[in-house]
Coordinates of C-alpha atoms in Angstrom, one line a residue:
X1154 CA 101.6 175.4 120.6
X1155 CA 103.0 171.7 119.0
X1156 CA 100.9 172.1 115.7
X1157 CA 98.7 169.0 115.2
X1158 CA 99.9 165.4 113.3
X1159 CA 98.1 165.3 109.6
X1160 CA 97.8 162.0 109.1
X1161 CA 98.0 161.0 106.1
X1162 CA 96.2 157.7 104.4
X1163 CA 97.8 155.9 101.1
X1164 CA 96.1 156.3 97.7
X1165 CA 97.1 152.8 95.4
X1166 CA 96.2 154.5 92.4
X1167 CA 96.6 158.2 92.6
X1168 CA 98.0 159.2 89.3
X1169 CA 94.5 159.8 87.7
X1170 CA 93.1 156.7 88.8
X1171 CA 94.9 154.8 87.2
X1172 CA 97.4 151.4 88.5
X1173 CA 99.4 150.6 85.7
X1174 CA 100.4 154.8 85.2
X1175 CA 100.8 154.8 89.2
X1176 CA 103.1 152.1 89.4
X1177 CA 105.2 152.9 86.6
X1178 CA 105.4 156.4 88.6
X1179 CA 105.9 154.7 92.2
X1180 CA 109.0 152.9 90.1
X1181 CA 110.9 155.4 89.1
X1182 CA 112.9 155.9 92.3
X1183 CA 114.2 152.6 92.2
X1184 CA 114.8 152.6 88.4
X1185 CA 116.9 155.8 88.6
X1186 CA 118.9 154.1 91.8
X1187 CA 119.8 151.2 89.6
X1188 CA 120.6 153.2 86.6
X1189 CA 122.9 155.7 88.0
X1190 CA 124.8 152.4 90.2
X1191 CA 124.6 149.9 87.4
X1192 CA 124.7 151.8 84.0
X1193 CA 126.7 155.8 85.1
X1194 CA 128.6 153.4 87.5
X1195 CA 127.6 156.6 90.0
X1196 CA 129.0 156.1 93.6
X1197 CA 126.7 154.5 95.8
X1198 CA 126.4 156.8 98.6
X1199 CA 125.9 159.3 95.6
X1200 CA 123.8 157.0 93.7
X1201 CA 121.5 156.4 96.9
X1202 CA 121.1 160.1 98.2
X1203 CA 119.5 161.0 94.6
X1204 CA 117.0 158.2 94.2
X1205 CA 116.0 159.5 97.8
X1206 CA 115.3 162.3 96.7
X1207 CA 113.3 160.8 93.8
X1208 CA 111.6 159.5 95.8
X1209 CA 110.2 162.0 98.5
X1210 CA 109.4 164.1 94.9
X1211 CA 107.2 161.4 93.8
X1212 CA 105.2 160.6 97.4
X1213 CA 104.9 164.6 98.2
X1214 CA 104.1 165.4 94.0
X1215 CA 101.8 161.8 92.7
X1216 CA 100.7 159.8 96.1
X1217 CA 99.9 163.6 97.8
X1218 CA 101.9 162.9 100.8
X1219 CA 102.5 165.8 102.7
X1220 CA 106.0 167.6 102.9
X1221 CA 106.5 167.0 106.5
X1222 CA 105.1 163.1 106.7
X1223 CA 107.9 162.5 104.1
X1224 CA 110.5 164.2 105.6
X1225 CA 109.7 162.2 108.9
X1226 CA 109.6 159.5 106.7
X1227 CA 112.8 159.6 105.3
X1228 CA 114.7 160.8 108.7
X1229 CA 112.8 157.4 110.2
X1230 CA 114.3 155.0 108.2
X1231 CA 117.9 157.0 107.9
X1232 CA 117.0 155.9 112.0
X1233 CA 116.9 152.5 111.0
X1234 CA 119.7 151.9 108.7
X1235 CA 122.1 153.8 111.6
X1236 CA 120.8 152.3 114.2
X1237 CA 120.2 148.8 114.5
X1238 CA 122.1 148.0 111.3
X1239 CA 125.3 150.5 111.3
X1240 CA 125.5 149.5 114.7
X1241 CA 126.1 146.0 114.3
X1242 CA 128.3 146.7 111.4
X1243 CA 130.6 148.7 113.0
X1244 CA 130.6 147.0 116.1
X1245 CA 131.6 143.9 114.1
X1246 CA 134.5 144.8 112.0
X1247 CA 136.0 146.6 114.3
X1248 CA 136.7 143.6 116.3
X1249 CA 138.5 142.2 112.8
X1250 CA 139.8 144.9 113.2
X1251 CA 141.3 144.4 116.8
X1252 CA 142.1 141.0 115.2
X1253 CA 144.7 142.7 112.7
X1254 CA 146.3 145.3 115.1
X1255 CA 147.3 142.5 117.5
X1256 CA 148.6 140.5 115.0
X1257 CA 146.3 137.2 115.6
X1258 CA 144.6 137.4 112.6
X1259 CA 147.6 136.1 111.0
X1260 CA 147.9 133.2 113.4
X1261 CA 143.9 132.8 112.1
X1262 CA 145.5 132.3 108.8
X1263 CA 148.5 129.6 109.3
X1264 CA 146.3 127.7 111.5
X1265 CA 144.4 127.8 108.4
X1266 CA 147.1 126.9 106.1
X1267 CA 148.6 124.0 108.6
X1268 CA 145.1 121.7 108.6
X1269 CA 145.8 120.5 105.1
X1270 CA 148.3 120.8 102.0
X1271 CA 145.4 120.8 99.2
X1272 CA 144.7 124.1 98.4
X1273 CA 140.8 123.0 97.1
X1274 CA 140.0 121.3 100.6
X1275 CA 141.7 124.7 102.3
X1276 CA 140.0 126.8 99.9
X1277 CA 136.1 125.5 101.2
X1278 CA 137.0 125.7 105.0
X1279 CA 138.8 129.6 104.6
X1280 CA 136.1 130.7 101.8
X1281 CA 132.9 129.1 102.8
X1282 CA 133.1 127.7 106.4
X1283 CA 135.2 130.5 108.0
X1284 CA 133.9 132.6 105.5
X1285 CA 130.1 132.2 106.6
X1286 CA 131.2 132.8 110.4
X1287 CA 132.2 135.9 108.8
X1288 CA 129.2 136.7 107.3
X1289 CA 127.9 135.9 110.5
X1290 CA 129.2 138.2 112.5
X1291 CA 130.0 141.2 110.0
X1292 CA 128.7 140.9 106.8
X1293 CA 128.6 144.0 104.2
X1294 CA 131.9 142.2 101.8
X1295 CA 134.1 141.6 104.6
X1296 CA 134.3 138.0 104.3
X1297 CA 134.8 138.6 100.7
X1298 CA 138.0 140.6 101.5
X1299 CA 139.6 139.0 104.3
X1300 CA 138.9 135.7 103.0
X1301 CA 140.3 136.3 99.4
X1302 CA 143.6 137.7 101.2
X1303 CA 144.0 134.5 103.2
X1304 CA 143.9 133.0 100.2
X1305 CA 146.7 134.3 98.2
X1306 CA 148.9 134.3 101.4
X1307 CA 148.3 130.4 100.6
X1308 CA 149.8 130.4 97.8
X1309 CA 146.3 130.7 95.5
X1310 CA 146.7 132.9 92.2
X1311 CA 144.6 136.1 92.9
X1312 CA 142.1 135.8 90.4
X1313 CA 141.4 132.4 91.3
X1314 CA 141.1 133.7 94.6
X1315 CA 138.5 136.1 94.6
X1316 CA 136.3 134.4 92.3
X1317 CA 136.6 131.4 95.6
X1318 CA 135.8 134.1 98.1
X1319 CA 132.8 135.6 95.9
X1320 CA 131.0 132.2 95.3
X1321 CA 131.7 131.3 98.8
X1322 CA 130.0 134.3 100.2
X1323 CA 126.4 133.5 99.1
X1324 CA 124.5 130.8 101.3
X1325 CA 125.2 132.7 105.4
X1326 CA 124.2 135.8 103.1
X1327 CA 120.0 136.0 104.8
X1328 CA 121.1 135.2 108.0
X1329 CA 124.7 137.4 107.8
X1330 CA 125.4 140.3 110.5
X1331 CA 124.0 138.1 112.9
X1332 CA 120.0 137.9 110.8
X1333 CA 120.4 141.2 110.1
X1334 CA 118.8 140.9 106.6
X1335 CA 115.6 138.7 107.9
X1336 CA 115.2 141.2 110.8
X1337 CA 114.8 144.1 108.3
X1338 CA 113.1 142.2 106.3
X1339 CA 110.5 141.3 109.2
X1340 CA 110.6 144.9 110.4
X1341 CA 109.6 146.3 106.6
X1342 CA 107.2 143.9 105.2
X1343 CA 105.5 143.7 109.2
X1344 CA 105.7 139.9 108.6
X1345 CA 106.9 137.7 111.9
X1346 CA 110.5 137.1 112.4
X1347 CA 110.4 133.7 112.9
X1348 CA 107.9 132.5 109.9
X1349 CA 110.6 134.2 107.7
X1350 CA 113.7 132.9 109.6
X1351 CA 111.6 129.9 109.2
X1352 CA 110.5 129.8 105.7
X1353 CA 113.8 131.6 104.4
X1354 CA 116.0 128.1 106.5
X1355 CA 114.1 125.9 103.6
X1356 CA 115.3 127.5 100.9
X1357 CA 118.9 128.4 101.4
X1358 CA 120.3 125.0 102.8
X1359 CA 118.7 123.7 99.9
X1360 CA 121.9 126.2 97.9
X1361 CA 124.4 125.7 100.9
X1362 CA 125.1 121.8 99.7
X1363 CA 126.3 122.8 96.2
X1364 CA 128.2 126.0 97.1
X1365 CA 131.1 124.1 97.9
X1366 CA 130.7 121.6 94.8
X1367 CA 130.5 124.6 92.3
X1368 CA 134.1 126.1 94.6
X1369 CA 135.7 122.4 93.6
X1370 CA 134.7 122.8 90.2
X1371 CA 136.1 127.3 90.2
X1372 CA 139.5 125.5 91.9
X1373 CA 140.4 122.8 89.5
X1374 CA 137.8 122.0 86.9
X1375 CA 136.4 118.7 87.3
X1376 CA 139.4 117.3 88.2
X1377 CA 138.8 119.0 91.4
X1378 CA 135.1 118.4 92.0
X1379 CA 136.5 114.3 91.3
X1380 CA 139.2 114.6 94.1
X1381 CA 138.0 116.6 96.7
X1382 CA 134.5 115.8 96.7
X1383 CA 133.9 114.7 100.2
X1384 CA 135.0 117.6 101.5
X1385 CA 133.1 119.6 99.7
X1386 CA 129.6 117.7 100.4
X1387 CA 130.5 117.5 103.8
X1388 CA 130.8 121.2 104.2
X1389 CA 127.9 121.7 102.5
X1390 CA 125.2 119.2 104.1
X1391 CA 126.5 119.6 107.9
X1392 CA 126.4 123.6 107.0
X1393 CA 123.4 123.2 105.7
X1394 CA 121.2 120.9 108.1
X1395 CA 122.6 123.2 110.8
X1396 CA 121.1 126.0 109.1
X1397 CA 118.0 124.8 108.9
X1398 CA 117.5 123.4 112.5
X1399 CA 118.5 126.8 113.9
X1400 CA 116.9 128.5 111.5
X1401 CA 113.7 127.0 112.6
X1402 CA 113.9 126.5 115.9
X1403 CA 116.8 128.4 117.2
X1404 CA 117.6 132.4 117.6
X1405 CA 117.7 133.8 114.3
X1406 CA 121.2 135.6 115.5
X1407 CA 122.8 132.2 115.8
X1408 CA 122.2 130.3 112.7
X1409 CA 125.4 131.2 110.8
X1410 CA 127.5 131.4 113.7
X1411 CA 126.8 128.0 114.5
X1412 CA 126.2 126.3 110.7
X1413 CA 129.4 127.9 110.1
X1414 CA 131.6 125.5 113.4
X1415 CA 130.0 122.6 112.6
X1416 CA 130.5 122.9 109.0
X1417 CA 134.2 123.0 109.6
X1418 CA 134.4 121.2 112.4
X1419 CA 133.0 118.0 110.3
X1420 CA 135.9 118.8 107.6
X1421 CA 138.5 118.7 110.0
X1422 CA 136.6 115.7 111.1
X1423 CA 136.5 114.0 108.0
X1424 CA 140.7 115.0 107.2
X1425 CA 141.7 112.6 109.9
X1426 CA 140.5 109.5 108.1
X1427 CA 140.9 111.3 104.2
X1428 CA 142.8 113.5 102.4
X1429 CA 142.7 114.4 98.5
X1430 CA 144.4 111.7 96.0
X1431 CA 146.3 114.4 94.7
X1432 CA 147.4 118.0 95.4
X1433 CA 147.1 120.4 92.5
X1434 CA 150.2 123.1 92.0
X1435 CA 148.3 126.7 91.4
X1436 CA 151.6 127.8 89.5
X1437 CA 151.9 128.2 85.9
X1438 CA 152.4 124.4 84.2
X1439 CA 149.3 123.3 86.2
X1440 CA 151.5 120.2 87.7
X1441 CA 151.2 118.7 90.8
X1442 CA 152.5 117.9 94.3
X1443 CA 153.0 115.1 96.0
X1444 CA 150.5 114.2 98.1
X1445 CA 151.3 114.7 101.9
X1446 CA 153.9 117.9 100.9
X1447 CA 153.1 120.9 102.7
X1448 CA 152.6 124.3 101.9
X1449 CA 154.1 127.5 103.3
X1450 CA 152.1 129.9 103.5
X1451 CA 153.2 133.6 102.0
X1452 CA 151.4 136.3 100.1
X1453 CA 151.2 140.0 100.2
X1454 CA 149.8 141.4 103.8
X1455 CA 152.2 138.4 105.4
X1456 CA 155.1 140.4 106.7
X1457 CA 153.4 143.6 107.0
X1458 CA 151.5 143.2 110.6
X1459 CA 152.7 142.9 114.1
X1460 CA 154.0 139.9 114.7
X1461 CA 152.0 137.8 118.3
X1462 CA 154.3 138.5 121.3
X1463 CA 156.4 136.0 122.4
X1464 CA 155.7 133.6 118.7
X1465 CA 158.3 132.9 116.6
X1466 CA 157.9 131.0 113.4
X1467 CA 155.5 128.1 114.4
X1468 CA 152.2 129.0 116.3
X1469 CA 152.1 128.0 119.7
X1470 CA 148.7 125.8 120.6
X1471 CA 147.3 128.8 123.3
X1472 CA 148.2 131.3 120.6
X1473 CA 146.0 129.7 117.7
X1474 CA 143.5 129.2 120.3
X1475 CA 143.5 132.9 121.3
X1476 CA 143.3 133.9 117.6
X1477 CA 140.3 132.0 118.0
X1478 CA 138.6 133.9 121.4
X1479 CA 137.3 136.9 119.6
X1480 CA 134.4 134.7 118.0
X1481 CA 133.9 132.2 120.7
X1482 CA 133.1 135.3 122.7
X1483 CA 131.1 136.3 120.2
X1484 CA 129.3 133.1 120.2
X1485 CA 129.2 132.9 124.2
X1486 CA 127.4 136.7 124.5
X1487 CA 124.8 136.0 121.6
X1488 CA 123.8 132.4 123.3
X1489 CA 123.5 133.9 126.9
X1490 CA 121.7 137.1 125.1
X1491 CA 118.8 134.8 124.3
X1492 CA 118.6 133.3 127.5
X1493 CA 115.1 133.5 128.8
X1494 CA 115.9 135.4 132.4
X1495 CA 118.8 137.0 130.7
X1496 CA 117.2 138.4 127.8
X1497 CA 113.8 139.5 130.3
X1498 CA 116.5 141.5 132.1
X1499 CA 117.9 143.2 128.7
X1500 CA 114.7 143.9 127.5
X1501 CA 113.7 145.6 130.5
X1502 CA 115.1 148.8 129.0
X1503 CA 113.9 148.9 126.0
X1504 CA 111.8 151.4 124.6
X1505 CA 109.2 151.4 121.4
X1506 CA 107.2 154.6 119.9
X1507 CA 106.0 156.0 116.9
X1508 CA 107.9 158.1 115.2
X1509 CA 107.1 161.9 115.9
X1510 CA 105.2 163.7 112.7
X1511 CA 103.9 160.3 111.2
X1512 CA 100.6 159.2 111.7
X1513 CA 99.8 157.1 108.2
X1514 CA 97.0 155.2 107.2
X1515 CA 96.8 152.2 104.9
X1516 CA 94.3 152.1 101.8
X1517 CA 91.3 150.9 104.3
X1518 CA 92.1 153.1 107.0
X1519 CA 94.4 150.7 109.4
X1520 CA 97.2 152.1 111.4
X1521 CA 100.8 151.4 109.2
X1522 CA 102.9 149.4 111.8
X1523 CA 106.0 151.0 110.3
X1524 CA 106.1 154.2 112.0
X1525 CA 106.6 152.6 115.4
X1526 CA 110.4 152.7 116.4
X1527 CA 111.8 150.3 118.8
X1528 CA 114.8 150.9 120.5
X1529 CA 116.1 148.0 122.2
X1530 CA 119.6 149.6 123.6
X1531 CA 120.7 146.9 125.9
X1532 CA 120.0 143.2 124.3
X1533 CA 121.2 145.2 120.4
X1534 CA 122.8 142.8 118.5
X1535 CA 125.1 146.0 118.0
X1536 CA 125.8 146.7 121.5
X1537 CA 126.2 142.6 121.8
X1538 CA 129.1 142.7 119.9
X1539 CA 130.6 146.0 121.5
X1540 CA 130.7 144.0 124.7
X1541 CA 132.6 141.2 122.9
X1542 CA 134.9 143.9 121.3
X1543 CA 135.5 144.8 124.6
X1544 CA 136.5 142.0 125.9
X1545 CA 138.4 140.9 122.7
X1546 CA 140.5 143.8 123.7
X1547 CA 141.5 142.4 127.1
X1548 CA 141.5 139.1 126.0
X1549 CA 144.6 140.0 123.1
X1550 CA 145.9 142.7 125.6
X1551 CA 145.4 145.5 123.4
X1552 CA 145.6 148.5 125.3
X1553 CA 142.8 151.3 126.0
X1554 CA 144.4 154.0 123.3
X1555 CA 145.0 150.9 120.4
X1556 CA 141.0 150.3 121.0
X1557 CA 140.1 153.6 120.2
X1558 CA 141.8 153.9 117.0
X1559 CA 141.0 150.7 116.1
X1560 CA 137.3 152.2 116.6
X1561 CA 138.3 155.5 114.4
X1562 CA 139.7 153.5 111.8
X1563 CA 136.4 151.7 111.5
X1564 CA 134.5 154.7 111.5
X1565 CA 136.4 156.0 108.8
X1566 CA 136.3 152.9 106.3
X1567 CA 132.7 152.9 106.8
X1568 CA 131.5 156.6 106.2
X1569 CA 131.0 155.8 102.4
X1570 CA 128.5 152.7 103.3
X1571 CA 127.2 154.6 106.0
X1572 CA 125.7 157.4 104.1
X1573 CA 124.6 154.6 101.5
X1574 CA 122.9 152.2 103.9
X1575 CA 120.6 155.8 106.0
X1576 CA 119.6 156.7 102.2
X1577 CA 118.9 153.5 101.0
X1578 CA 116.8 152.6 103.9
X1579 CA 115.2 156.2 103.7
X1580 CA 114.3 155.5 100.6
X1581 CA 112.6 152.5 101.3
X1582 CA 110.6 154.2 104.4
X1583 CA 109.7 156.9 101.9
X1584 CA 108.1 154.3 99.4
X1585 CA 106.8 152.0 101.8
X1586 CA 105.1 154.7 104.2
X1587 CA 104.0 156.7 100.8
X1588 CA 102.3 153.7 99.2
X1589 CA 104.5 153.8 96.1
X1590 CA 105.7 150.1 97.2
X1591 CA 101.7 148.9 97.9
X1592 CA 100.8 149.8 94.5
X1593 CA 103.9 148.2 92.7
X1594 CA 102.9 145.1 94.7
X1595 CA 98.9 145.3 93.4
X1596 CA 100.6 146.0 90.0
X1597 CA 102.6 143.0 89.9
X1598 CA 99.7 140.8 91.8
X1599 CA 98.7 141.1 88.4
X1600 CA 100.9 138.0 87.3
X1601 CA 98.8 135.7 89.4
X1602 CA 100.5 132.2 90.7
X1603 CA 103.7 132.9 87.9
X1604 CA 104.8 135.5 90.4
X1605 CA 106.5 133.4 93.0
X1606 CA 108.9 132.4 89.7
X1607 CA 109.9 135.7 89.6
X1608 CA 110.1 136.9 93.5
X1609 CA 113.6 135.8 93.7
X1610 CA 114.6 137.4 90.6
X1611 CA 113.3 140.6 92.2
X1612 CA 116.1 139.6 95.1
X1613 CA 119.0 138.7 93.4
X1614 CA 118.8 142.1 91.3
X1615 CA 117.9 144.1 94.2
X1616 CA 121.5 142.7 96.0
X1617 CA 122.9 142.6 92.6
X1618 CA 122.6 146.4 92.3
X1619 CA 123.3 148.1 95.9
X1620 CA 125.3 145.5 97.2
X1621 CA 123.5 144.4 100.0
X1622 CA 121.0 141.6 100.6
X1623 CA 119.4 143.9 103.5
X1624 CA 119.3 146.6 101.5
X1625 CA 117.7 144.3 98.6
X1626 CA 115.0 143.9 101.6
X1627 CA 114.7 146.9 102.3
X1628 CA 113.8 147.6 98.9
X1629 CA 111.2 145.2 97.8
X1630 CA 110.3 143.4 101.3
X1631 CA 107.2 145.6 101.3
X1632 CA 106.3 144.9 98.3
X1633 CA 106.7 140.9 98.0
X1634 CA 104.6 140.7 100.9
X1635 CA 101.9 143.3 99.2
X1636 CA 101.8 140.9 96.4
X1637 CA 101.4 137.5 98.7
X1638 CA 98.5 139.6 100.0
X1639 CA 96.9 140.6 96.9
X1640 CA 97.4 136.7 95.3
X1641 CA 96.5 134.7 97.9
X1642 CA 100.3 133.3 97.6
X1643 CA 102.1 133.1 101.1
X1644 CA 103.6 136.8 101.9
X1645 CA 106.0 134.8 104.3
X1646 CA 107.0 132.6 101.0
X1647 CA 107.5 135.5 99.0
X1648 CA 109.2 137.3 101.1
X1649 CA 111.6 134.7 102.0
X1650 CA 111.9 134.3 98.1
X1651 CA 113.2 138.1 98.0
X1652 CA 116.2 137.4 100.7
X1653 CA 116.8 133.9 99.2
X1654 CA 117.3 134.9 95.8
X1655 CA 119.0 138.2 97.1
X1656 CA 122.1 136.0 98.5
X1657 CA 122.9 135.0 94.9
X1658 CA 123.0 139.0 93.7
X1659 CA 125.5 139.8 96.6
X1660 CA 128.5 137.7 94.3
X1661 CA 128.1 140.1 90.5
X1662 CA 127.6 143.2 92.8
X1663 CA 129.7 145.6 91.8
X1664 CA 130.7 146.8 95.8
X1665 CA 131.2 142.9 96.3
X1666 CA 133.4 143.0 92.6
X1667 CA 135.2 146.0 93.9
X1668 CA 136.1 144.6 97.1
X1669 CA 137.3 141.7 96.0
X1670 CA 139.8 142.7 93.2
X1671 CA 141.0 145.4 95.7
X1672 CA 141.5 143.0 98.1
X1673 CA 143.8 140.7 96.1
X1674 CA 145.5 143.5 94.1
X1675 CA 143.1 143.6 90.7
X1676 CA 141.6 146.5 91.2
X1677 CA 140.2 148.2 87.9
X1678 CA 140.6 144.2 86.4
X1679 CA 136.6 143.6 88.5
X1680 CA 135.4 142.5 84.2
X1681 CA 137.5 139.6 84.6
X1682 CA 135.9 138.6 88.4
X1683 CA 132.2 139.2 87.3
X1684 CA 133.5 136.5 84.2
X1685 CA 134.4 134.0 86.6
X1686 CA 131.1 134.0 88.4
X1687 CA 128.5 134.5 86.2
X1688 CA 127.9 131.1 85.4
X1689 CA 127.1 130.2 89.0
X1690 CA 125.0 133.2 90.2
X1691 CA 123.0 132.3 86.7
X1692 CA 122.1 128.6 87.8
X1693 CA 121.8 129.6 91.1
X1694 CA 119.1 131.7 90.6
X1695 CA 117.3 129.9 87.8
X1696 CA 117.0 126.8 90.2
X1697 CA 116.1 129.0 93.5
X1698 CA 113.3 130.9 90.8
X1699 CA 112.2 127.2 90.4
X1700 CA 112.4 126.3 93.6
X1701 CA 110.1 128.9 95.3
X1702 CA 107.7 128.6 92.5
X1703 CA 107.2 124.7 93.3
X1704 CA 107.0 125.7 96.7
X1705 CA 104.2 128.2 95.4
X1706 CA 102.1 125.3 94.6
X1707 CA 101.0 121.6 95.9
X1708 CA 103.9 120.0 94.9
X1709 CA 106.5 121.7 97.7
X1710 CA 103.8 123.6 99.4
X1711 CA 104.3 121.2 102.4
X1712 CA 107.5 123.6 102.8
X1713 CA 105.7 126.1 103.3
X1714 CA 106.1 127.6 106.4
X1715 CA 102.0 127.9 108.4

């Protein structure tokens, strides 16, 4: 006979009835995780496992959570990390590997190089617009690695290419990996997904307007801004408008996909009637090339991948179109998945169940919704990407053996990241279900209305350390909502502020810096990349903190989703 499930009721101040000491104890797992990652530079997967163990011990010894319940909480978090998070990431990166395997990635790279002879314009299109599409489909460092390589391949200096790719990978992060950070935020905070998406859509689009302009300064100083600002402004404004509209009225999975395509198309249309006055040379002498000159793509990796059959020299229009087919397939499938009739059919097999062994109550005695696990295997974003990958293989004429080999390579590549994601989610679930997060939230609520000023900073810090806005939302999403309920500030606003601030920590994350440096052959010189992006991240996060604070006041309260 199965033993009866023990009901666990959270306690806000379990350590001697003191909220301060209890909050300090609740913060220990996060402090350990951050110290291991940021100070002692322990590998992310190991640091996450140690952080999970510390959270488990605190939950049992301080909060009084039964050992089986704490173990079940960790298991549910790890399961959520595996599905749907890793299920999305694995299949998204698999699609990218298929384009490399078939040689069509190089076709795509050459197509971008032919759009304009101006590397500043190329940088905006590749790193910002195309990078946003990659972030929309994969995330987790893929845009930085891929775009940095493409920028070097068109002749950009490696250090500059890495810095530009890091700065560009900010505005789309909140809705990256087909909306994964926002859906995770909704899961851990218990707040409505549509409201969180809408509120975030009233914060990060403002950031998006300025990101391409900052990129131009990094690419060519004040001269770059003076001569190429129309391309940066068009890319940023059109991306921001599309991001706001889809975040407010459309499916969260398509926010960045639509915004990236609208941005790229708008810049292409602009180039039909405008070109920069001069084209800077990226060489050591800093000279200039005559307007109208064409750059020949070259660089590491340009000749190392297989050529597309039947294509020599210039690529045909059909081959260029075929290179874009994987992304078109993804867009079409996601668009179809939200059609009401198809959505109802695909959602029918969904199974929702209470996680075995978990019956957790809030201090007031209400059931905690986080113990419910949703297995929507047929309509899940990861499943849609899997189908897209199979269709991509057929379209690019990749044999079944090569499809399987590419999938195995993807799994091997993500083995460390997989452990990290599952451990971080396990840590978040233990903290949330044991009551540690609620304790921290109530303690921080003592800041009152001023807390809104610091909410994005917490998300920024979480992403900077973990390398993932999804992980930052997992760690702090419930905390932000808890503070909102305690202070009277909109929980939707604070939770959205967490993910909006988190996108700005991406560029200084040790993981992102390592990916960017390795991609352009600068492994070991991450510190130089960090110095290139410190000023942008500091300016952007200060502006985001001010925006969220003003949204919590009568000045901009009209922007808050009700």
